[in-house]
Amino acid sequence: MGQQLSTVKPLCPPGRPPRYEDVPFAEVTLDNGEPYTLKMDIYQDLNQKTPGPCIIYYFGGGWMYGEYKQVTQKAVYCRELIRLVEQGYTIVSPSYRLASQSVFPACIHDCKGVVRFLKANAKRYNIDPERIGVLGNSAGGHLAAMVAMSANCKEMEGDVGGNQEYTSAVRAAAIFYAPSDLVELIKNDANAAGKNLSGTEVDHAGKSMDTVVTQILGYTEPGKSLLDLNRLLESGDTSKRDWKYIELAKKCSPITYASADSPPMMILHGGKDPLVPIEQSESLYRALVSSDAEAMYLSSSQANHGPTMGEEADQMAYQFLKSRLA
């Protein structure tokens, strides 16, 4: 008998240690009232002494899993980005509050706090504050898109880490198979309730997507489900107490902020993605185009929900950021 091929996706840890490790950038409070320190790893050539371009990588994991240390990640993006260090780039991998710790918009506020921290400390970390880009995959792609597109929305800004005198606006973004319209995602997942994350880059999660959406929105009261939330959405009854969750879903959707002020964005999505509908990326691209924003969209017909879109597609995303941060 021939040897059976393993279906387990290998881990993709960073290929080099960070120059600045476990850098604290904010003290926050979790929903249970406990204090929590947000940290980041900063990868940079040891000889770099002048300001250079920076790419912030937001990890994926359904807003529920993953960590900035990148020791459990199966997605390739952080590892590949870190190879740009040799070309003068600084790569930052930050933490953010997970859904099990705090509901929306906490993680969005955290991700914006990262940008402001790096701008406030640009001289210390040899970063050009005018050349910061973001990249993320899956939930991390959603967060990267929110950072890029809602820079002018005070409600989404938050005050994590302070540095309010700096803007969280970035120069460009590349997002991989990211949820962009949470209202549509509620509809989609209510119609396909019970969808499982197995076989994806977050296959250790073992959670259905309806659990993910309801938890990150804080819609977790006993007896409530995604189906209930979708029924409310279909009713259009804004007088109901729970309509606030629909409004929260809209506010935390990148597509809500599509405008001519959006920075250049590259959107990538696999044709075989079983988790995030490809229509999420197609809709975001159309919204950006109709707003006269600069956007590129790339779909690889055979690509899954990570841990890569394929070498050619991945490299196009990195090159997109490099050209916009030049």
XYZ file of C-alpha atoms in Angstrom:
326
model
C 0.000 0.000 0.000
C 1.218 3.470 -0.778
C 1.865 5.988 1.960
C -1.184 8.076 2.794
C -0.674 11.781 2.270
C -1.255 13.985 5.283
C -4.055 16.538 5.029
C -2.767 18.551 7.982
C -1.616 21.984 6.890
C 1.897 22.810 8.159
C 2.519 25.725 10.468
C 4.141 28.824 9.002
C 6.060 30.495 11.834
C 8.286 33.526 11.156
C 11.665 32.670 9.684
C 13.555 35.091 11.916
C 13.147 36.595 15.384
C 11.709 40.095 15.777
C 14.077 42.993 16.335
C 11.699 44.369 18.964
C 9.731 41.673 20.760
C 6.582 41.863 22.891
C 6.350 45.641 22.592
C 3.350 46.841 24.669
C 1.250 49.400 22.827
C -1.886 49.706 24.956
C -3.561 48.781 28.212
C -7.206 47.816 27.695
C -10.031 46.294 29.683
C -11.701 43.041 28.654
C -15.481 42.671 28.745
C -15.173 40.748 32.022
C -13.475 43.760 33.598
C -9.953 42.329 33.641
C -7.020 44.501 32.516
C -5.134 43.315 29.448
C -1.915 44.420 27.753
C -1.833 44.528 23.954
C 1.583 43.793 22.445
C 3.303 43.526 19.099
C 6.377 42.017 17.516
C 8.359 44.271 15.192
C 10.522 42.632 12.513
C 13.270 44.774 11.084
C 16.812 44.467 9.813
C 19.254 44.937 12.686
C 21.248 47.445 10.665
C 18.320 49.706 9.772
C 18.788 53.180 11.179
C 16.712 55.364 8.852
C 12.918 55.573 8.466
C 11.479 53.060 6.019
C 8.124 51.638 4.891
C 6.081 49.515 7.273
C 3.455 46.798 6.769
C 1.178 45.803 9.636
C -0.076 42.213 9.480
C -3.368 41.393 11.195
C -3.716 37.637 11.745
C -6.832 35.672 10.844
C -8.801 33.180 12.902
C -12.475 34.076 12.797
C -11.932 36.898 15.336
C -11.789 34.078 17.882
C -8.381 32.438 17.478
C -4.775 33.270 16.644
C -1.974 35.257 18.230
C 0.595 37.840 17.254
C 3.544 35.541 18.030
C 2.611 33.522 14.933
C 3.672 30.176 16.401
C 0.340 28.440 15.747
C -0.544 30.025 12.405
C -1.001 28.072 9.198
C -1.369 31.103 6.940
C 1.805 31.979 5.032
C 1.445 35.756 4.871
C 3.359 36.906 7.946
C 6.261 34.594 7.168
C 6.442 35.846 3.587
C 6.118 39.499 4.579
C 8.992 39.153 7.031
C 11.259 38.276 4.113
C 10.790 41.892 2.977
C 12.844 42.978 5.991
C 15.934 42.462 3.857
C 14.551 45.087 1.453
C 14.208 47.727 4.166
C 10.642 47.023 5.255
C 9.448 46.873 8.834
C 6.812 44.202 9.469
C 4.612 44.503 12.534
C 2.489 41.674 13.958
C 0.184 43.001 16.716
C -2.303 41.425 19.075
C -5.932 42.468 19.335
C -8.789 41.466 21.582
C -10.511 38.273 20.416
C -14.271 37.744 20.433
C -13.944 35.598 23.539
C -12.414 38.607 25.318
C -14.370 41.577 23.980
C -17.033 42.131 21.345
C -17.040 44.575 18.435
C -15.751 47.193 17.989
C -12.962 46.427 20.506
C -10.671 44.613 18.051
C -11.158 47.376 15.469
C -10.166 49.991 18.032
C -7.104 47.877 18.908
C -5.986 47.646 15.291
C -6.288 51.398 14.824
C -4.368 51.938 18.044
C -1.477 50.020 16.490
C -1.217 52.512 13.625
C -1.280 55.544 15.911
C 1.332 53.973 18.211
C 3.695 53.333 15.314
C 3.296 56.895 14.049
C 3.882 58.306 17.529
C 7.004 56.172 17.902
C 8.140 56.302 14.283
C 11.576 57.700 15.074
C 12.282 55.072 17.730
C 11.379 52.176 15.419
C 12.800 53.609 12.173
C 9.407 53.858 10.474
C 8.258 56.416 7.916
C 4.786 57.378 9.262
C 3.650 58.324 5.760
C 4.431 54.867 4.374
C 2.408 52.432 6.472
C 0.310 49.738 4.813
C -1.832 46.910 6.174
C -2.421 43.305 5.190
C -4.701 40.705 6.702
C -6.369 37.404 5.950
C -9.912 36.312 6.805
C -10.905 38.108 10.038
C -7.532 39.857 9.862
C -8.450 41.003 6.370
C -11.685 42.430 7.732
C -9.702 44.339 10.363
C -7.164 45.580 7.810
C -10.027 46.816 5.644
C -11.679 48.556 8.596
C -8.404 50.296 9.452
C -7.925 51.387 5.849
C -11.484 52.452 5.083
C -12.910 53.934 8.298
C -10.061 56.291 9.176
C -12.437 59.251 9.194
C -15.071 57.625 11.409
C -14.686 58.815 15.004
C -16.905 56.060 16.405
C -14.688 53.374 14.891
C -11.472 55.085 15.997
C -11.612 54.482 19.733
C -8.853 55.634 22.059
C -6.798 52.462 22.521
C -3.250 53.387 23.480
C -3.930 57.101 23.221
C -1.811 59.014 20.661
C -5.004 60.739 19.530
C -3.018 63.505 17.892
C -2.091 60.998 15.177
C -4.445 59.644 12.525
C -4.895 55.914 11.958
C -5.045 56.448 8.190
C -2.761 54.159 6.162
C -1.315 54.370 2.673
C -2.617 51.084 1.206
C -4.206 47.740 2.092
C -4.199 44.156 0.820
C -6.911 41.845 2.124
C -7.346 38.118 1.615
C -10.828 36.501 1.606
C -12.186 38.937 4.168
C -15.745 39.423 5.405
C -16.667 42.906 4.170
C -20.441 43.075 4.679
C -21.517 41.547 7.986
C -25.215 42.154 7.319
C -25.031 40.048 4.170
C -22.966 37.509 6.079
C -25.770 37.201 8.635
C -28.211 36.459 5.812
C -25.869 34.005 4.136
C -24.961 32.086 7.251
C -28.525 31.950 8.497
C -29.375 30.216 5.229
C -26.443 27.833 5.625
C -26.404 27.475 9.417
C -24.111 24.800 10.720
C -21.312 25.487 8.247
C -18.066 24.231 9.821
C -14.603 25.771 9.701
C -12.828 22.427 9.260
C -10.489 22.256 6.304
C -9.548 25.927 6.480
C -6.661 27.837 8.008
C -8.697 28.037 11.230
C -9.586 24.353 11.201
C -8.574 24.008 14.847
C -11.463 26.235 15.804
C -14.208 23.660 15.472
C -16.890 26.355 15.534
C -19.768 27.004 13.181
C -19.830 30.405 11.492
C -23.126 31.364 13.112
C -21.444 31.059 16.518
C -18.614 33.311 15.336
C -20.888 36.068 14.009
C -23.181 36.148 17.035
C -20.282 36.097 19.508
C -18.302 38.909 17.905
C -21.472 41.065 17.832
C -22.244 40.209 21.453
C -25.564 38.611 20.485
C -25.200 35.838 23.032
C -28.223 35.969 25.296
C -29.704 32.540 26.138
C -32.179 31.369 23.528
C -30.905 33.774 20.861
C -29.298 32.561 17.637
C -28.182 33.778 14.246
C -31.533 32.640 12.866
C -33.296 34.981 15.295
C -31.025 37.839 14.250
C -31.737 37.142 10.586
C -35.497 37.084 11.198
C -35.186 40.518 12.788
C -33.127 41.729 9.841
C -35.726 40.477 7.362
C -38.514 42.123 9.341
C -36.835 45.517 9.098
C -38.340 46.450 12.463
C -35.913 49.077 13.740
C -38.003 49.584 16.881
C -36.966 46.229 18.308
C -34.378 46.328 21.103
C -32.107 43.897 19.293
C -31.925 46.075 16.165
C -28.801 47.585 17.744
C -26.953 44.418 16.712
C -27.909 44.987 13.069
C -26.637 48.557 13.354
C -23.420 47.292 14.928
C -22.958 44.845 12.059
C -23.316 47.730 9.586
C -20.878 49.956 11.478
C -18.307 47.162 11.609
C -18.554 46.353 7.892
C -15.794 47.745 5.636
C -18.242 48.154 2.735
C -20.073 50.819 4.750
C -17.060 53.127 4.390
C -16.317 52.756 0.683
C -15.524 56.222 -0.651
C -13.162 58.139 -2.873
C -11.072 58.727 0.254
C -10.352 55.006 0.658
C -6.652 54.246 0.167
C -5.544 51.958 -2.676
C -6.750 48.427 -1.934
C -6.096 44.982 -3.344
C -8.760 42.375 -2.657
C -8.069 38.650 -3.065
C -10.497 35.738 -2.754
C -10.451 32.054 -3.662
C -13.090 30.473 -5.872
C -13.199 27.399 -3.624
C -13.600 29.298 -0.351
C -16.132 27.334 1.780
C -16.211 29.818 4.641
C -16.415 33.426 3.459
C -18.588 33.787 0.335
C -16.656 35.176 -2.614
C -19.499 37.662 -3.088
C -18.175 39.468 -0.008
C -15.041 40.509 -1.903
C -16.854 41.111 -5.181
C -19.312 43.471 -3.481
C -16.531 45.387 -1.766
C -14.655 45.786 -5.039
C -17.780 47.104 -6.805
C -18.449 49.526 -3.946
C -14.919 50.900 -4.160
C -15.027 51.206 -7.942
C -18.384 53.008 -7.857
C -16.894 55.391 -5.270
C -13.966 56.214 -7.578
C -11.489 54.640 -5.166
C -8.422 52.805 -6.428
C -8.985 49.064 -6.125
C -7.773 45.799 -7.628
C -9.546 42.461 -7.352
C -7.975 39.062 -7.902
C -9.721 35.721 -7.683
C -7.898 32.425 -7.982
C -10.492 29.881 -9.097
C -9.022 26.907 -7.234
C -7.935 28.654 -4.021
C -9.475 27.703 -0.672
C -9.839 29.775 2.497
C -6.081 29.855 2.988
C -3.519 29.129 4.142
C -2.381 30.693 0.841
C -3.939 31.925 -2.387
C -1.047 30.420 -4.292
C 2.440 31.795 -4.868
C 1.535 34.041 -7.811
C -1.500 35.611 -6.154
C 0.264 36.108 -2.829
C 3.237 37.771 -4.475
C 0.939 40.139 -6.367
C -0.476 41.324 -3.049
C 2.973 41.937 -1.593
C 4.067 43.740 -4.761
C 0.919 45.893 -4.646
C 1.805 47.107 -1.166
C 5.445 47.624 -2.071
C 4.525 49.804 -5.063
C 2.113 51.921 -3.004
C 4.611 52.349 -0.154
C 7.552 53.208 -2.419
